[in-house]
Amino acid sequence: MKHLSIAMLALSLSAGAALAADAPSKAQIDACLRHADAYNSAAPGTAKFNGAATANVAWMGPGAGDNFRLQIDSGGGGTDLSCTVSPDGRRISLEPLNG
């Protein structure tokens, strides 16, 4: 019975880690918001992350599929953007959302 408990614990921990990897980190969100404000010549804190994110976005180089693509709301008056960001919070690309 003890072996089953340990196996269940290991399984639940790995599932929790997988779920965490499906959501962007605060560093990734902050990087995209900072660059979106600069793109729109807006005051810091104007852009908002609308919650739409795509995990495992491919890009060239090592860790090519570990990136996130976030949809950023300009906060009014600017251009809503698509931001691709690396796992360590570096902006890879920033472009207007397709209408």
JSON list of C-alpha atoms in Angstrom, two decimals:
[
{"chain": "A", "resi": 1, "resn": "MET", "atom": "CA", "xyz": [0.00, 0.00, 0.00]},
{"chain": "A", "resi": 2, "resn": "LYS", "atom": "CA", "xyz": [2.91, 2.32, 0.76]},
{"chain": "A", "resi": 3, "resn": "HIS", "atom": "CA", "xyz": [4.22, 1.95, -2.83]},
{"chain": "A", "resi": 4, "resn": "LEU", "atom": "CA", "xyz": [0.82, 2.90, -4.24]},
{"chain": "A", "resi": 5, "resn": "SER", "atom": "CA", "xyz": [0.72, 6.06, -2.10]},
{"chain": "A", "resi": 6, "resn": "ILE", "atom": "CA", "xyz": [4.17, 7.11, -3.31]},
{"chain": "A", "resi": 7, "resn": "ALA", "atom": "CA", "xyz": [3.19, 6.44, -6.94]},
{"chain": "A", "resi": 8, "resn": "MET", "atom": "CA", "xyz": [0.00, 8.50, -6.55]},
{"chain": "A", "resi": 9, "resn": "LEU", "atom": "CA", "xyz": [1.97, 11.37, -5.00]},
{"chain": "A", "resi": 10, "resn": "ALA", "atom": "CA", "xyz": [4.49, 11.33, -7.86]},
{"chain": "A", "resi": 11, "resn": "LEU", "atom": "CA", "xyz": [1.69, 11.29, -10.42]},
{"chain": "A", "resi": 12, "resn": "SER", "atom": "CA", "xyz": [-0.11, 14.24, -8.81]},
{"chain": "A", "resi": 13, "resn": "LEU", "atom": "CA", "xyz": [3.11, 16.27, -8.62]},
{"chain": "A", "resi": 14, "resn": "SER", "atom": "CA", "xyz": [3.89, 15.67, -12.30]},
{"chain": "A", "resi": 15, "resn": "ALA", "atom": "CA", "xyz": [0.32, 16.64, -13.26]},
{"chain": "A", "resi": 16, "resn": "GLY", "atom": "CA", "xyz": [0.63, 19.85, -11.27]},
{"chain": "A", "resi": 17, "resn": "ALA", "atom": "CA", "xyz": [3.89, 20.71, -13.02]},
{"chain": "A", "resi": 18, "resn": "ALA", "atom": "CA", "xyz": [2.28, 20.09, -16.40]},
{"chain": "A", "resi": 19, "resn": "LEU", "atom": "CA", "xyz": [-0.61, 22.40, -15.55]},
{"chain": "A", "resi": 20, "resn": "ALA", "atom": "CA", "xyz": [1.77, 25.15, -14.41]},
{"chain": "A", "resi": 21, "resn": "ALA", "atom": "CA", "xyz": [3.63, 24.92, -17.72]},
{"chain": "A", "resi": 22, "resn": "ASP", "atom": "CA", "xyz": [0.36, 25.64, -19.58]},
{"chain": "A", "resi": 23, "resn": "ALA", "atom": "CA", "xyz": [0.11, 29.15, -18.11]},
{"chain": "A", "resi": 24, "resn": "PRO", "atom": "CA", "xyz": [2.50, 32.04, -18.73]},
{"chain": "A", "resi": 25, "resn": "SER", "atom": "CA", "xyz": [4.61, 33.26, -15.83]},
{"chain": "A", "resi": 26, "resn": "LYS", "atom": "CA", "xyz": [4.41, 36.75, -14.37]},
{"chain": "A", "resi": 27, "resn": "ALA", "atom": "CA", "xyz": [7.78, 37.56, -15.97]},
{"chain": "A", "resi": 28, "resn": "GLN", "atom": "CA", "xyz": [6.46, 36.55, -19.39]},
{"chain": "A", "resi": 29, "resn": "ILE", "atom": "CA", "xyz": [3.28, 38.62, -19.00]},
{"chain": "A", "resi": 30, "resn": "ASP", "atom": "CA", "xyz": [5.19, 41.64, -17.67]},
{"chain": "A", "resi": 31, "resn": "ALA", "atom": "CA", "xyz": [7.64, 41.54, -20.59]},
{"chain": "A", "resi": 32, "resn": "CYS", "atom": "CA", "xyz": [4.82, 41.55, -23.12]},
{"chain": "A", "resi": 33, "resn": "LEU", "atom": "CA", "xyz": [2.95, 44.35, -21.34]},
{"chain": "A", "resi": 34, "resn": "ARG", "atom": "CA", "xyz": [6.08, 46.50, -21.14]},
{"chain": "A", "resi": 35, "resn": "HIS", "atom": "CA", "xyz": [6.78, 46.09, -24.86]},
{"chain": "A", "resi": 36, "resn": "ALA", "atom": "CA", "xyz": [3.12, 46.64, -25.79]},
{"chain": "A", "resi": 37, "resn": "ASP", "atom": "CA", "xyz": [3.10, 49.97, -23.94]},
{"chain": "A", "resi": 38, "resn": "ALA", "atom": "CA", "xyz": [6.27, 51.01, -25.76]},
{"chain": "A", "resi": 39, "resn": "TYR", "atom": "CA", "xyz": [4.86, 49.90, -29.13]},
{"chain": "A", "resi": 40, "resn": "ASN", "atom": "CA", "xyz": [1.75, 52.06, -28.59]},
{"chain": "A", "resi": 41, "resn": "SER", "atom": "CA", "xyz": [3.69, 54.97, -27.02]},
{"chain": "A", "resi": 42, "resn": "ALA", "atom": "CA", "xyz": [1.46, 54.53, -23.98]},
{"chain": "A", "resi": 43, "resn": "ALA", "atom": "CA", "xyz": [2.09, 55.19, -20.32]},
{"chain": "A", "resi": 44, "resn": "PRO", "atom": "CA", "xyz": [3.46, 52.21, -18.38]},
{"chain": "A", "resi": 45, "resn": "GLY", "atom": "CA", "xyz": [0.62, 50.00, -17.15]},
{"chain": "A", "resi": 46, "resn": "THR", "atom": "CA", "xyz": [-1.78, 50.89, -19.97]},
{"chain": "A", "resi": 47, "resn": "ALA", "atom": "CA", "xyz": [-1.68, 47.54, -21.79]},
{"chain": "A", "resi": 48, "resn": "LYS", "atom": "CA", "xyz": [-3.53, 44.59, -20.26]},
{"chain": "A", "resi": 49, "resn": "PHE", "atom": "CA", "xyz": [-3.14, 40.84, -20.73]},
{"chain": "A", "resi": 50, "resn": "ASN", "atom": "CA", "xyz": [-6.57, 39.58, -21.75]},
{"chain": "A", "resi": 51, "resn": "GLY", "atom": "CA", "xyz": [-5.94, 36.02, -20.57]},
{"chain": "A", "resi": 52, "resn": "ALA", "atom": "CA", "xyz": [-5.62, 34.46, -24.03]},
{"chain": "A", "resi": 53, "resn": "ALA", "atom": "CA", "xyz": [-2.37, 32.49, -24.27]},
{"chain": "A", "resi": 54, "resn": "THR", "atom": "CA", "xyz": [-1.04, 29.72, -26.48]},
{"chain": "A", "resi": 55, "resn": "ALA", "atom": "CA", "xyz": [1.58, 27.40, -24.98]},
{"chain": "A", "resi": 56, "resn": "ASN", "atom": "CA", "xyz": [4.38, 25.56, -26.77]},
{"chain": "A", "resi": 57, "resn": "VAL", "atom": "CA", "xyz": [4.78, 28.09, -29.57]},
{"chain": "A", "resi": 58, "resn": "ALA", "atom": "CA", "xyz": [7.59, 27.10, -31.91]},
{"chain": "A", "resi": 59, "resn": "TRP", "atom": "CA", "xyz": [10.42, 29.51, -32.71]},
{"chain": "A", "resi": 60, "resn": "MET", "atom": "CA", "xyz": [13.93, 29.01, -34.01]},
{"chain": "A", "resi": 61, "resn": "GLY", "atom": "CA", "xyz": [16.71, 27.91, -31.69]},
{"chain": "A", "resi": 62, "resn": "PRO", "atom": "CA", "xyz": [17.07, 25.79, -28.55]},
{"chain": "A", "resi": 63, "resn": "GLY", "atom": "CA", "xyz": [13.86, 25.26, -26.60]},
{"chain": "A", "resi": 64, "resn": "ALA", "atom": "CA", "xyz": [11.96, 26.18, -29.76]},
{"chain": "A", "resi": 65, "resn": "GLY", "atom": "CA", "xyz": [8.59, 24.96, -28.48]},
{"chain": "A", "resi": 66, "resn": "ASP", "atom": "CA", "xyz": [8.75, 26.32, -24.93]},
{"chain": "A", "resi": 67, "resn": "ASN", "atom": "CA", "xyz": [7.46, 29.80, -25.77]},
{"chain": "A", "resi": 68, "resn": "PHE", "atom": "CA", "xyz": [4.09, 31.44, -25.15]},
{"chain": "A", "resi": 69, "resn": "ARG", "atom": "CA", "xyz": [2.05, 33.66, -27.44]},
{"chain": "A", "resi": 70, "resn": "LEU", "atom": "CA", "xyz": [-0.06, 36.17, -25.49]},
{"chain": "A", "resi": 71, "resn": "GLN", "atom": "CA", "xyz": [-2.83, 38.47, -26.67]},
{"chain": "A", "resi": 72, "resn": "ILE", "atom": "CA", "xyz": [-2.40, 41.96, -25.29]},
{"chain": "A", "resi": 73, "resn": "ASP", "atom": "CA", "xyz": [-5.16, 44.59, -25.12]},
{"chain": "A", "resi": 74, "resn": "SER", "atom": "CA", "xyz": [-3.80, 48.08, -25.81]},
{"chain": "A", "resi": 75, "resn": "GLY", "atom": "CA", "xyz": [-5.95, 49.57, -23.03]},
{"chain": "A", "resi": 76, "resn": "GLY", "atom": "CA", "xyz": [-7.82, 51.78, -25.48]},
{"chain": "A", "resi": 77, "resn": "GLY", "atom": "CA", "xyz": [-6.75, 53.82, -28.45]},
{"chain": "A", "resi": 78, "resn": "GLY", "atom": "CA", "xyz": [-3.77, 51.70, -29.43]},
{"chain": "A", "resi": 79, "resn": "THR", "atom": "CA", "xyz": [-3.17, 48.53, -31.35]},
{"chain": "A", "resi": 80, "resn": "ASP", "atom": "CA", "xyz": [-4.00, 45.16, -29.75]},
{"chain": "A", "resi": 81, "resn": "LEU", "atom": "CA", "xyz": [-0.96, 42.92, -30.09]},
{"chain": "A", "resi": 82, "resn": "SER", "atom": "CA", "xyz": [0.26, 39.35, -30.26]},
{"chain": "A", "resi": 83, "resn": "CYS", "atom": "CA", "xyz": [3.41, 38.87, -28.19]},
{"chain": "A", "resi": 84, "resn": "THR", "atom": "CA", "xyz": [5.62, 35.77, -28.32]},
{"chain": "A", "resi": 85, "resn": "VAL", "atom": "CA", "xyz": [7.81, 35.44, -25.25]},
{"chain": "A", "resi": 86, "resn": "SER", "atom": "CA", "xyz": [10.48, 32.94, -24.15]},
{"chain": "A", "resi": 87, "resn": "PRO", "atom": "CA", "xyz": [10.32, 30.91, -20.93]},
{"chain": "A", "resi": 88, "resn": "ASP", "atom": "CA", "xyz": [12.70, 33.36, -19.23]},
{"chain": "A", "resi": 89, "resn": "GLY", "atom": "CA", "xyz": [10.57, 36.40, -20.13]},
{"chain": "A", "resi": 90, "resn": "ARG", "atom": "CA", "xyz": [12.37, 37.70, -23.21]},
{"chain": "A", "resi": 91, "resn": "ARG", "atom": "CA", "xyz": [10.23, 39.13, -25.97]},
{"chain": "A", "resi": 92, "resn": "ILE", "atom": "CA", "xyz": [10.69, 37.20, -29.20]},
{"chain": "A", "resi": 93, "resn": "SER", "atom": "CA", "xyz": [8.14, 38.99, -31.38]},
{"chain": "A", "resi": 94, "resn": "LEU", "atom": "CA", "xyz": [5.46, 41.63, -31.10]},
{"chain": "A", "resi": 95, "resn": "GLU", "atom": "CA", "xyz": [2.98, 42.33, -33.88]},
{"chain": "A", "resi": 96, "resn": "PRO", "atom": "CA", "xyz": [-0.58, 43.60, -34.35]},
{"chain": "A", "resi": 97, "resn": "LEU", "atom": "CA", "xyz": [-3.31, 41.01, -33.86]},
{"chain": "A", "resi": 98, "resn": "ASN", "atom": "CA", "xyz": [-4.94, 39.90, -37.08]},
{"chain": "A", "resi": 99, "resn": "GLY", "atom": "CA", "xyz": [-8.47, 41.29, -37.31]}
]
